[in-house]
Structure formats: structure tokens, C-alpha cells
CSV table of C-alpha atoms in Angstrom, one decimal:
chain,number,residue,atom,x,y,z
A,1,MET,CA,15.3,-4.8,-11.7
A,2,VAL,CA,17.1,-3.6,-15.3
A,3,ALA,CA,21.4,-3.8,-14.9
A,4,LYS,CA,23.7,-2.4,-17.3
A,5,PRO,CA,26.8,-4.9,-17.2
A,6,GLY,CA,30.3,-4.0,-18.5
A,7,LEU,CA,31.5,-0.8,-19.4
A,8,ASP,CA,28.8,0.4,-22.1
A,9,GLY,CA,27.7,3.8,-21.2
A,10,HIS,CA,24.6,3.7,-23.2
A,11,ASP,CA,21.8,4.1,-21.3
A,12,ARG,CA,19.0,5.7,-22.4
A,13,GLY,CA,17.4,2.0,-23.7
A,14,ALA,CA,17.9,0.9,-20.2
A,15,ARG,CA,16.0,3.6,-18.7
A,16,ILE,CA,12.8,3.2,-21.4
A,17,ILE,CA,12.7,-0.3,-20.5
A,18,ALA,CA,12.3,0.5,-17.4
A,19,ARG,CA,10.1,2.9,-17.7
A,20,ALA,CA,7.5,1.1,-20.1
A,21,TYR,CA,8.0,-1.9,-16.8
A,22,ARG,CA,6.8,1.4,-14.3
A,23,ASP,CA,3.8,2.3,-16.7
A,24,ALA,CA,3.5,-1.8,-16.4
A,25,GLY,CA,3.0,-1.7,-12.2
A,26,PHE,CA,6.1,-3.0,-11.9
A,27,GLU,CA,8.6,-2.5,-9.2
A,28,VAL,CA,12.3,-1.3,-11.2
A,29,VAL,CA,14.7,-1.1,-9.4
A,30,TYR,CA,17.9,0.6,-11.6
A,31,THR,CA,21.5,0.1,-11.2
A,32,GLY,CA,22.9,2.3,-13.2
A,33,LEU,CA,26.0,2.2,-15.1
A,34,HIS,CA,29.2,0.0,-15.2
A,35,GLN,CA,28.0,-2.6,-13.0
A,36,THR,CA,29.7,-6.2,-12.1
A,37,PRO,CA,28.0,-9.5,-12.8
A,38,GLU,CA,28.2,-9.6,-9.2
A,39,GLU,CA,27.5,-6.4,-8.0
A,40,ILE,CA,24.2,-7.1,-10.7
A,41,VAL,CA,23.4,-10.4,-8.3
A,42,GLU,CA,24.2,-8.8,-5.1
A,43,ALA,CA,21.9,-6.4,-5.8
A,44,ALA,CA,19.2,-8.5,-7.1
A,45,ILE,CA,19.7,-11.0,-3.9
A,46,GLN,CA,19.6,-7.8,-1.2
A,47,GLU,CA,16.4,-6.3,-3.4
A,48,ASP,CA,15.0,-9.9,-3.7
A,49,VAL,CA,13.7,-9.3,-7.9
A,50,ASP,CA,12.0,-12.0,-9.7
A,51,MET,CA,13.7,-10.7,-12.6
A,52,ILE,CA,16.6,-9.0,-13.7
A,53,GLY,CA,16.6,-7.3,-17.1
A,54,LEU,CA,20.4,-7.2,-18.9
A,55,SER,CA,21.3,-4.2,-21.0
A,56,SER,CA,24.4,-4.6,-23.3
A,57,LEU,CA,25.1,-2.2,-26.6
A,58,ALA,CA,29.1,-3.2,-26.2
A,59,GLY,CA,29.2,-6.3,-27.5
A,60,ALA,CA,29.9,-7.6,-24.1
A,61,HIS,CA,26.9,-9.9,-23.6
A,62,ARG,CA,28.9,-13.3,-24.2
A,63,TYR,CA,30.6,-12.9,-21.0
A,64,LEU,CA,28.6,-10.6,-18.8
A,65,PHE,CA,24.9,-11.9,-19.2
A,66,PRO,CA,25.9,-15.8,-18.7
A,67,ALA,CA,28.2,-14.5,-15.8
A,68,VAL,CA,25.3,-13.2,-14.2
A,69,VAL,CA,23.5,-16.7,-14.7
A,70,ASN,CA,26.0,-18.5,-13.4
A,71,LEU,CA,26.6,-16.0,-9.8
A,72,LEU,CA,22.9,-16.6,-9.5
A,73,ARG,CA,23.3,-20.5,-9.1
A,74,GLU,CA,25.8,-20.1,-6.9
A,75,ARG,CA,24.4,-18.4,-4.8
A,76,GLY,CA,21.2,-20.3,-4.6
A,77,ALA,CA,19.1,-17.7,-6.9
A,78,ASP,CA,18.6,-19.2,-10.1
A,79,ASP,CA,14.8,-18.8,-8.9
A,80,ILE,CA,15.6,-15.4,-10.7
A,81,VAL,CA,14.9,-15.1,-14.4
A,82,VAL,CA,17.8,-13.4,-16.3
A,83,CYS,CA,16.7,-12.0,-19.4
A,84,GLY,CA,18.8,-9.3,-21.9
A,85,GLY,CA,19.1,-6.9,-24.8
A,86,GLY,CA,20.4,-4.3,-26.4
A,87,ILE,CA,22.7,-4.8,-29.9
A,88,ILE,CA,22.9,-8.7,-30.1
A,89,PRO,CA,23.5,-10.6,-33.1
A,90,ASP,CA,21.2,-13.2,-34.2
A,91,GLU,CA,24.0,-16.1,-34.2
A,92,ASP,CA,24.8,-15.6,-30.3
A,93,LEU,CA,20.6,-15.6,-30.0
A,94,GLU,CA,20.8,-19.3,-29.1
A,95,LYS,CA,23.8,-20.1,-26.7
A,96,LEU,CA,23.3,-17.3,-25.1
A,97,LYS,CA,19.7,-18.6,-23.9
A,98,GLN,CA,21.7,-21.6,-23.5
A,99,ALA,CA,23.3,-20.1,-21.1
A,100,GLY,CA,20.4,-19.6,-19.0
A,101,ILE,CA,18.9,-16.0,-20.0
A,102,LYS,CA,16.0,-16.7,-20.8
A,103,GLN,CA,14.5,-14.6,-23.8
A,104,ILE,CA,16.5,-11.8,-25.7
A,105,PHE,CA,14.4,-8.6,-27.1
A,106,THR,CA,16.8,-7.5,-30.0
A,107,PRO,CA,16.1,-3.9,-30.6
A,108,GLY,CA,12.9,-2.7,-32.4
A,109,THR,CA,11.1,-5.0,-30.0
A,110,PRO,CA,8.0,-3.0,-29.4
A,111,LEU,CA,7.8,-2.5,-25.6
A,112,GLU,CA,4.0,-4.1,-25.2
A,113,GLU,CA,6.0,-7.0,-26.4
A,114,ILE,CA,8.6,-7.1,-23.4
A,115,VAL,CA,5.8,-6.1,-20.9
A,116,THR,CA,4.0,-9.1,-22.2
A,117,TRP,CA,6.3,-11.9,-22.3
A,118,VAL,CA,7.1,-10.5,-18.8
A,119,LYS,CA,4.1,-11.3,-17.5
A,120,GLU,CA,2.9,-14.1,-19.3
A,121,ASN,CA,6.4,-15.9,-17.8
A,122,VAL,CA,8.1,-14.4,-15.0
A,123,THR,CA,5.9,-15.5,-11.9
A,124,PRO,CA,6.2,-14.1,-8.7
A,125,ARG,CA,7.6,-16.7,-5.8
B,1,MET,CA,9.8,-20.4,22.5
B,2,ALA,CA,11.3,-21.6,19.8
B,3,MET,CA,12.4,-19.2,17.4
B,4,SER,CA,11.3,-19.8,13.2
B,5,SER,CA,14.0,-20.5,11.6
B,6,LEU,CA,13.6,-17.8,9.2
B,7,ALA,CA,14.0,-15.6,12.2
B,8,GLU,CA,17.6,-17.7,12.7
B,9,LYS,CA,18.6,-16.5,9.8
B,10,VAL,CA,17.8,-13.2,10.2
B,11,VAL,CA,19.6,-12.4,13.5
B,12,ALA,CA,22.5,-14.4,12.1
B,13,GLY,CA,22.5,-11.7,9.2
B,14,ASP,CA,21.4,-13.9,6.0
B,15,VAL,CA,20.6,-11.3,3.4
B,16,ARG,CA,18.3,-13.6,1.1
B,17,SER,CA,16.5,-14.4,3.9
B,18,VAL,CA,16.8,-10.7,5.1
B,19,ALA,CA,15.6,-10.0,1.2
B,20,ARG,CA,12.6,-12.2,0.9
B,21,LEU,CA,11.4,-11.2,4.6
B,22,ILE,CA,11.6,-7.2,4.1
B,23,ARG,CA,9.5,-8.3,0.4
B,24,ASP,CA,7.2,-10.8,2.7
B,25,ILE,CA,6.5,-7.4,5.0
B,26,ASP,CA,5.8,-4.8,1.9
B,27,ASP,CA,3.3,-7.3,0.1
B,28,GLY,CA,1.3,-8.0,3.7
B,29,ILE,CA,2.4,-11.3,4.2
B,30,THR,CA,0.0,-12.1,7.6
B,31,GLU,CA,2.5,-14.9,8.2
B,32,VAL,CA,5.8,-12.3,8.5
B,33,ARG,CA,4.0,-10.9,12.1
B,34,GLU,CA,5.3,-14.2,13.9
B,35,VAL,CA,8.6,-13.5,12.6
B,36,LEU,CA,8.4,-9.5,13.5
B,37,LYS,CA,7.1,-11.3,16.9
B,38,ASP,CA,10.7,-13.9,17.1
B,39,LEU,CA,12.8,-10.7,16.1
B,40,TYR,CA,11.1,-7.9,18.3
B,41,PRO,CA,14.2,-9.2,21.4
B,42,HIS,CA,16.8,-8.8,18.5
B,43,THR,CA,16.2,-5.1,18.1
B,44,GLY,CA,16.9,-1.3,19.3
B,45,ASN,CA,20.4,-2.0,18.7
B,46,ALA,CA,21.1,-0.2,15.4
B,47,TYR,CA,20.8,3.9,15.2
B,48,VAL,CA,18.3,5.3,12.8
B,49,VAL,CA,18.9,8.0,11.1
B,50,GLY,CA,16.2,9.5,8.6
B,51,ILE,CA,16.9,11.7,5.8
B,52,THR,CA,14.4,13.4,3.9
B,53,GLY,CA,13.8,16.2,0.9
B,54,SER,CA,12.8,17.5,-1.7
B,55,PRO,CA,13.5,15.5,-4.7
B,56,GLY,CA,17.1,16.5,-6.4
B,57,VAL,CA,18.2,17.8,-3.2
B,58,GLY,CA,20.9,14.6,-2.9
B,59,LYS,CA,19.6,12.9,-0.9
B,60,SER,CA,20.9,9.0,-2.5
B,61,THR,CA,25.1,11.3,-3.2
B,62,LEU,CA,24.5,12.0,0.6
B,63,VAL,CA,23.6,8.5,2.0
B,64,ASP,CA,26.3,7.3,-0.4
B,65,GLN,CA,28.7,9.3,1.3
B,66,MET,CA,27.9,8.8,4.8
B,67,VAL,CA,27.7,5.1,4.1
B,68,ALA,CA,31.8,5.3,3.4
B,69,HIS,CA,32.7,7.6,6.1
B,70,LEU,CA,30.8,5.4,8.2
B,71,ARG,CA,31.8,2.1,7.0
B,72,GLU,CA,35.3,3.8,7.4
B,73,ARG,CA,34.6,4.1,11.0
B,74,GLY,CA,33.6,0.9,11.4
B,75,LYS,CA,30.8,0.2,11.6
B,76,THR,CA,27.6,-1.5,9.5
B,77,VAL,CA,25.1,-0.3,7.9
B,78,GLY,CA,22.0,-1.0,6.3
B,79,VAL,CA,19.9,1.9,3.7
B,80,LEU,CA,16.2,1.7,3.5
B,81,ALA,CA,15.6,4.3,0.0
B,82,VAL,CA,12.0,4.1,-0.1
B,83,ASP,CA,10.7,6.0,-4.0
B,84,PRO,CA,7.2,7.1,-5.0
B,85,THR,CA,4.6,4.0,-6.1
B,86,SER,CA,3.1,6.2,-9.3
B,87,PRO,CA,-0.4,6.5,-8.3
B,88,PHE,CA,-1.9,5.8,-12.1
B,89,SER,CA,0.0,2.5,-13.4
B,90,GLY,CA,1.2,1.2,-9.3
B,91,GLY,CA,4.3,0.9,-10.4
B,92,ALA,CA,7.6,2.6,-9.5
B,93,ILE,CA,11.5,2.5,-10.5
B,94,LEU,CA,13.6,2.6,-7.7
B,95,GLY,CA,17.1,4.6,-8.3
B,96,ASP,CA,18.2,5.5,-5.7
B,97,ARG,CA,20.6,2.1,-5.4
B,98,VAL,CA,22.2,4.4,-8.9
B,99,ARG,CA,24.3,6.4,-6.3
B,100,MET,CA,24.8,3.7,-3.7
B,101,GLN,CA,26.1,1.2,-5.9
B,102,ARG,CA,29.5,1.4,-4.9
B,103,HIS,CA,28.5,-0.1,-2.1
B,104,SER,CA,27.0,-3.4,-2.9
B,105,MET,CA,30.0,-5.6,-2.6
B,106,ASP,CA,30.2,-5.1,0.7
B,107,GLN,CA,29.4,-7.4,3.0
B,108,GLY,CA,28.7,-4.6,6.3
B,109,VAL,CA,26.3,-3.0,4.0
B,110,PHE,CA,22.3,-3.9,3.1
B,111,ILE,CA,20.7,-1.7,0.6
B,112,ARG,CA,17.1,-1.5,0.1
B,113,SER,CA,15.5,0.1,-2.0
B,114,LEU,CA,11.3,0.3,-1.3
B,115,ALA,CA,8.1,2.0,-3.0
B,116,THR,CA,5.3,3.6,-1.2
B,117,ARG,CA,2.6,1.8,-2.3
B,118,GLY,CA,0.1,3.4,-0.3
B,119,HIS,CA,-1.5,-0.2,0.3
B,120,PHE,CA,-3.7,-0.1,4.3
B,121,GLY,CA,-1.0,0.1,6.9
B,122,GLY,CA,0.4,2.3,4.8
B,123,LEU,CA,3.8,2.7,4.2
B,124,THR,CA,4.9,4.0,8.1
B,125,GLN,CA,4.6,0.7,9.0
B,126,SER,CA,5.8,-1.5,6.5
B,127,THR,CA,9.0,0.9,7.1
B,128,ARG,CA,9.3,0.6,10.7
B,129,SER,CA,9.3,-3.7,10.3
B,130,ALA,CA,12.0,-3.3,7.8
B,131,ILE,CA,13.7,-1.1,10.3
B,132,ASP,CA,13.3,-3.8,13.2
B,133,VAL,CA,14.0,-6.5,10.8
B,134,LEU,CA,17.8,-4.9,9.6
B,135,ASP,CA,18.2,-3.9,13.4
B,136,ALA,CA,17.7,-7.9,14.2
B,137,MET,CA,20.3,-8.7,11.3
B,138,GLY,CA,22.7,-7.1,13.0
B,139,LYS,CA,23.3,-3.1,11.8
B,140,ASP,CA,24.9,-0.6,13.6
B,141,TYR,CA,23.1,1.7,11.7
B,142,ILE,CA,20.5,2.6,9.3
B,143,LEU,CA,19.5,5.5,6.2
B,144,VAL,CA,16.3,5.8,6.1
B,145,GLU,CA,15.9,8.2,2.7
B,146,THR,CA,12.3,9.6,1.9
B,147,VAL,CA,10.6,11.8,-0.3
B,148,GLY,CA,9.7,14.3,2.5
B,149,VAL,CA,5.8,14.5,0.9
B,150,GLY,CA,2.9,13.7,2.9
B,151,GLN,CA,2.2,12.2,6.1
B,152,ASP,CA,3.1,9.0,6.2
B,153,GLU,CA,6.6,9.9,5.0
B,154,VAL,CA,7.3,12.5,8.0
B,155,ASP,CA,5.9,9.4,9.7
B,156,VAL,CA,8.4,7.4,8.8
B,157,VAL,CA,12.0,10.2,9.3
B,158,ARG,CA,10.0,10.7,12.9
B,159,SER,CA,11.1,7.2,13.6
B,160,ALA,CA,14.5,7.7,13.8
B,161,HIS,CA,16.4,9.1,16.3
B,162,THR,CA,18.2,11.6,13.9
B,163,THR,CA,16.1,13.6,11.6
B,164,VAL,CA,17.4,14.6,8.8
B,165,ILE,CA,16.5,17.8,6.2
B,166,VAL,CA,18.0,18.2,3.1
B,167,VAL,CA,17.7,21.4,1.2
B,168,VAL,CA,19.4,23.4,-1.3
B,169,PRO,CA,20.1,26.7,-1.8
B,170,GLY,CA,18.1,28.9,-4.4
B,171,MET,CA,15.2,27.0,-3.1
B,172,GLY,CA,13.5,29.8,-0.9
B,173,ASP,CA,10.0,28.3,-1.8
B,174,ASP,CA,10.9,25.1,-0.5
B,175,ILE,CA,12.0,25.7,2.8
B,176,GLN,CA,8.6,27.7,3.0
B,177,ALA,CA,6.7,24.5,2.7
B,178,ILE,CA,8.7,22.7,4.8
B,179,LYS,CA,8.4,25.3,7.3
B,180,ALA,CA,4.4,23.7,7.4
B,181,GLY,CA,5.1,20.4,7.3
B,182,ILE,CA,9.1,19.2,8.4
B,183,LEU,CA,11.3,22.3,10.2
B,184,GLU,CA,9.5,20.8,13.6
B,185,VAL,CA,10.7,17.7,13.0
B,186,GLY,CA,14.2,17.7,11.4
B,187,ASP,CA,17.3,17.3,14.6
B,188,ILE,CA,19.9,18.1,11.8
B,189,PHE,CA,19.6,20.6,8.4
B,190,VAL,CA,21.8,20.1,5.3
B,191,ILE,CA,22.0,22.7,2.8
B,192,ASN,CA,23.4,20.3,0.2
B,193,LYS,CA,26.0,21.4,-2.8
B,194,ALA,CA,26.6,24.4,-1.0
B,195,ASP,CA,29.4,25.6,-4.0
B,196,ARG,CA,25.9,27.2,-5.5
B,197,GLU,CA,24.7,30.3,-5.4
B,198,GLY,CA,22.7,31.6,-2.6
B,199,THR,CA,23.6,29.0,0.2
B,200,ASP,CA,23.8,31.8,2.5
B,201,LYS,CA,20.6,33.3,1.6
B,202,THR,CA,19.2,29.7,2.6
B,203,LEU,CA,21.0,29.9,5.5
B,204,SER,CA,20.3,32.3,7.4
B,205,ASP,CA,16.6,31.6,6.2
B,206,LEU,CA,16.5,28.5,8.2
B,207,ARG,CA,18.7,30.3,10.8
B,208,LEU,CA,15.9,32.7,11.4
B,209,MET,CA,13.6,29.8,11.2
B,210,ILE,CA,15.4,28.0,14.1
B,211,GLU,CA,15.7,30.7,15.9
B,212,MET,CA,12.5,31.0,16.6
B,213,ASP,CA,12.3,28.2,19.0
B,214,GLN,CA,15.4,29.9,21.2
B,215,LYS,CA,12.9,29.4,24.1
B,216,LYS,CA,12.8,25.9,23.8
B,217,TYR,CA,16.8,25.6,23.7
B,218,ASP,CA,17.0,27.7,26.7
B,219,GLU,CA,14.8,25.1,28.2
B,220,GLY,CA,18.0,22.3,27.2
B,221,GLY,CA,16.4,21.4,24.2
B,222,TRP,CA,18.0,20.1,21.2
B,223,LYS,CA,19.6,23.7,19.3
B,224,PRO,CA,19.3,21.9,15.1
B,225,PRO,CA,22.8,23.0,13.4
B,226,ILE,CA,22.9,23.6,10.0
B,227,LEU,CA,25.5,22.5,7.5
B,228,LYS,CA,26.7,23.5,4.8
B,229,VAL,CA,27.6,19.9,2.7
B,230,GLU,CA,29.2,19.4,-1.2
B,231,ALA,CA,27.8,15.5,-0.8
B,232,VAL,CA,29.3,14.7,-4.5
B,233,PHE,CA,32.4,16.1,-3.8
B,234,ASP,CA,32.6,14.6,0.3
B,235,LYS,CA,32.6,17.9,1.6
B,236,GLY,CA,31.5,18.6,5.2
B,237,VAL,CA,30.4,14.9,5.2
B,238,ALA,CA,32.6,14.2,8.1
B,239,GLU,CA,31.6,17.0,10.1
B,240,PHE,CA,27.6,15.9,9.3
B,241,ILE,CA,28.2,12.2,11.1
B,242,ASP,CA,30.1,14.4,14.0
B,243,GLU,CA,26.9,16.2,14.6
B,244,ILE,CA,24.7,12.8,14.3
B,245,ASP,CA,27.1,11.7,17.3
B,246,ARG,CA,26.4,14.5,19.0
B,247,HIS,CA,22.7,14.4,18.7
B,248,ALA,CA,22.7,11.0,19.9
B,249,ARG,CA,24.9,12.1,23.0
B,250,TYR,CA,22.3,14.8,23.7
B,251,LEU,CA,19.3,11.8,23.3
B,252,VAL,CA,21.2,9.9,26.0
B,253,ASP,CA,21.9,13.2,28.3
B,254,SER,CA,18.9,14.5,28.2
B,255,GLY,CA,17.6,11.4,29.3
B,256,ILE,CA,14.7,11.1,26.5
B,257,GLY,CA,16.8,7.8,25.6
B,258,LEU,CA,18.2,5.5,22.6
B,259,HIS,CA,15.6,2.8,23.4
B,260,PHE,CA,12.2,4.5,22.0
B,261,ARG,CA,10.3,1.0,22.9
B,262,SER,CA,10.8,2.3,26.4
B,263,ASN,CA,9.3,5.2,25.7
B,264,GLN,CA,5.5,5.9,26.7
B,265,GLU,CA,4.5,8.4,24.2
B,266,ARG,CA,6.2,6.6,21.4
B,267,VAL,CA,5.1,3.4,21.6
B,268,ARG,CA,1.9,5.0,22.3
B,269,GLN,CA,2.0,6.3,18.8
B,270,GLU,CA,3.1,3.6,17.3
B,271,LEU,CA,0.9,0.9,19.1
B,272,ALA,CA,-2.3,3.1,17.7
B,273,GLU,CA,-0.6,3.1,14.7
B,274,MET,CA,-0.1,-0.7,14.3
B,275,VAL,CA,-3.7,-1.4,16.0
B,276,LYS,CA,-5.0,1.2,13.1
B,277,GLY,CA,-3.5,-0.2,10.1
B,278,ARG,CA,-4.7,-3.8,11.1
B,279,LEU,CA,-7.8,-3.2,12.4
B,280,ILE,CA,-8.6,-1.3,8.8
B,281,GLU,CA,-7.0,-4.2,7.1
B,282,GLU,CA,-9.6,-7.4,9.2
B,283,VAL,CA,-12.3,-5.1,8.6
B,284,LEU,CA,-12.0,-4.3,4.6
B,285,ASN,CA,-10.9,-7.6,4.2
B,286,THR,CA,-14.3,-9.1,6.1
B,287,LEU,CA,-16.1,-7.3,3.8
B,288,THR,CA,-14.4,-7.6,1.2
B,289,ASP,CA,-14.5,-11.8,1.5
B,290,THR,CA,-18.6,-11.6,2.6
B,291,GLY,CA,-19.1,-9.8,-0.2
B,292,ASP,CA,-21.0,-6.7,1.2
B,293,PHE,CA,-18.5,-4.3,-0.1
B,294,ASP,CA,-19.2,-5.0,-4.1
B,295,ARG,CA,-22.8,-5.1,-2.8
B,296,ALA,CA,-23.1,-1.7,-1.2
B,297,VAL,CA,-20.5,-0.1,-4.1
B,298,GLU,CA,-23.2,-1.8,-6.5
B,299,SER,CA,-25.4,-0.1,-4.3
B,300,ILE,CA,-24.6,3.4,-5.1
B,301,THR,CA,-23.3,2.9,-8.7
B,302,GLU,CA,-27.3,2.2,-8.8
B,303,GLY,CA,-28.4,4.8,-7.2
B,304,ASN,CA,-30.1,2.6,-4.7
B,305,THR,CA,-28.0,4.3,-2.1
B,306,ASP,CA,-25.9,7.4,-0.7
B,307,PRO,CA,-21.9,6.6,0.4
B,308,TYR,CA,-23.1,7.7,3.5
B,309,THR,CA,-25.5,5.5,4.5
B,310,ALA,CA,-23.9,2.4,2.6
B,311,CYS,CA,-20.5,3.1,4.9
B,312,ASP,CA,-22.7,3.7,8.1
B,313,GLN,CA,-23.8,0.0,6.4
B,314,LEU,CA,-20.4,-1.4,6.8
B,315,VAL,CA,-19.3,0.3,9.3
B,316,LEU,CA,-21.1,0.0,12.4
B,317,PRO,CA,-22.3,-3.6,12.2
B,318,THR,CA,-18.3,-4.1,12.6
B,319,ILE,CA,-17.8,-2.3,15.8
B,320,ARG,CA,-21.1,-3.7,16.8
B,321,HIS,CA,-19.9,-6.7,16.9
B,322,SER,CA,-16.3,-6.5,18.1
B,323,LYS,CA,-18.0,-4.2,21.4
B,324,GLU,CA,-19.9,-7.5,21.8
B,325,SER,CA,-17.8,-9.8,21.5
B,326,ARG,CA,-15.8,-8.0,24.2
B,327,ASP,CA,-19.0,-7.9,27.1
């Protein structure tokens, strides 16, 4: 599932990522803009996804990304892998990983690299 | 016989279990058959509405509004939104949720996206099973949204109580296409985006086609209403839901009934499809396991035989075997 948390209104990146996943043979649920962490987690559970890709270009990732991970844990759904992408400063990467975000893809990462990472690191249960 | 714990959780409405089960159905996991058997006694209570129409006519927006109205009327709702699988990559972008996300925190609503995939047994079977699951989960209404192309998708909406065809104004040729395929299965026609130019033309085109069956209606058959709707502005949606209710009453009053599994014709059709899907699956699995299938492919590509002979050689022994074991 590709999701856009928070007030950030730019989803071109998320759409391109969704398309790349589709072309790699994945089924991608796209949630649209302005999602709360609660909505994202509920949707992920109803759709029974293997992975959530969060896109953030507006600077709220340090709050929003860990919120998704924590809610998944509360719901007993922490087998769902959470990844992130977007405009994220280097100094935040380690903090986000410690908070349970499995991988962060910053601008300039080739699509193939993202798809390959997912194929290698996310196993359908 | 004791119900499996998974089936128990589904009947209790556990969202995670329902979500898992639908995935297993879609993946063709054989164990789900046992769960579906357990769930069957708990089905037959939901009212199923199929919504179909070309891409871009506003099906998801309409479904979103339907959910809002049905919730206001105190009903719980399940949504199955089917989107096409890319025939090239096997992947799919399932974007129907975008229009419905406002309902995701509502415990009375369960929304699930499904890809058409094209696996053996077909979309029809897996969607029907998913409908059964949401039914057993206790949802009052189940809305199934599909792009109305291809036999499978038409069959899906046909398994609904009420089938809704959504069109938009100014798609003259589109209505021609509908005429060939799904006009016959439409119980209600919705002209969405009815603030657009050409609405009256579309209305009269549809009316003309529907009235060609006037004889049927004179004999007490259901005459499909045509409704002007602007889903995005919530105009005409309440009236549309009222028409669904009216169609439900017609089904009861005309003796067709709401419980399709007590209708011989419906059951015959469903069971035939189920047998067909299962046979293909079992036979193909066997042929693949024994290596016969791969050997035949090799034999054809090497020019040692032709596909027709190879097909005979694969299929005939299987049929003979099943006949013998019956005798």
C-alpha cells in the first residue's frame, strides 16, 4: 500500500512509486492524499497488505512515520513492513529506523533499486 | 461439526481475520474451502448491489456516497472494489479507496480492493466467496464495484441482488457497447455527472433501449429506472438508494426472493462455474506435477507434435480416468 500521511498535498512521487510497483508485478493499494496514521493503518489491515510505503514531502515524517508503526503494533499488525520516502534530511534517517521504519528512500533513489529492495526484504507471509 | 476458529472470528466480525481470509481466497489457498463451508450457514443475510460501468464514470464516488447514505440509514456496509490487473506485469494499482477513505475509520464499513488477476477459477468465484465472507461477517449491504468489461465482470455483477449500470452523458457509442453486453443485466441505470451537456440525449437513448422490452414489463417484469445523479455533489443519491430498496421489494413480491441459493437456476449456474473452475485447477495441477504439461509444451516447440494432438493426449486420459473411477 502506498499512502500519503499528513497535510502534504503532493502525490506525484507516490503515484510514480505505485506505478513502478505495479510494473514489477505488485498489487498496489493507493490511499490518496491527507491520510491520518489511523486511517492508513485501518486501510492496511482491511486490505491485508504486506508493506506500507509512506510518502512525505512536507517535513512531518518524524511524527507521522513512527505513528503508523506504533498503531500497527497496537493492532497486532506489526508484521506489516513500513518503509518511507520523500524529502527526509539525512540526520533523521537513523531516528526513523530506530522507530521501526524498515527503510527510507530519499530523492534520487532509482525506482529499480526500490523495487529490488522490496523484493528482497518483504516476504509475503 | 465444530466451526474452525478462523470462521468463528469472521462471524464475530474480526477485521483482521476477514482481511486474511479474503487474501487467501484470492491466492487460491485450498484450505479456505473448509472455512467457507463453515461460513456458509451464516450467509444469505446481506443485500448485494453490483455497480458497473466504464472507467471514469464515477463508480467509486457513487459507492462512497452510497456508503454514507446507507450508514445514515443505520446499515453496515461492505465494499469490494475490483480493479484490473495489468496483463503485462501481473501487477495492479487499486485506487478505488482514494474516493472512500473517509469511511475507513467507521467500524460499520469494511472496504477491500481486489485485482482481477485472471487466475484459474476466475474472478467470479473469488469475488463470490469474498461476498460470502462479508455476508457472514454480518454486513447488511455489500457493494461490489467492477469495470464492466469482460464476461467475468458481468458475471460478478450478475451475482448481485441489484445490478447498477453507471454511465455519463456524451458517451453515445458507449451506450451502444453496453447494449451488446450488459444492458440486459441492468436493474437500475444511473446517469452520473448529470450536470453535463448531453444528459437528456443519454436519457432518451437509454429509455429507448429499455422500452424495447415493454412486453416484459407488461407481464410484471422489472422495468429498470433511469436516474440522474451527481454523485460528487450528493445529488440524486438518496433517490437512487430508494430505487434499490424498491427493487429489493420487487424481488420479494415477484417471488424471485432474496435468498439466491434457494433459486434453482442461480444455484445451477453458480455450481457449474464452481465445478468448472475446480476441475481446471485440479487437472492442470496434476498435469503440472507429473511434468506431462511441460513435456507437451516442449514437444510442440520442438516440432514433434501439434497443440491439438498434445491437448488430446493431456485431456483424454484424465477424463477416461475419472469415468472409470466412477464406474
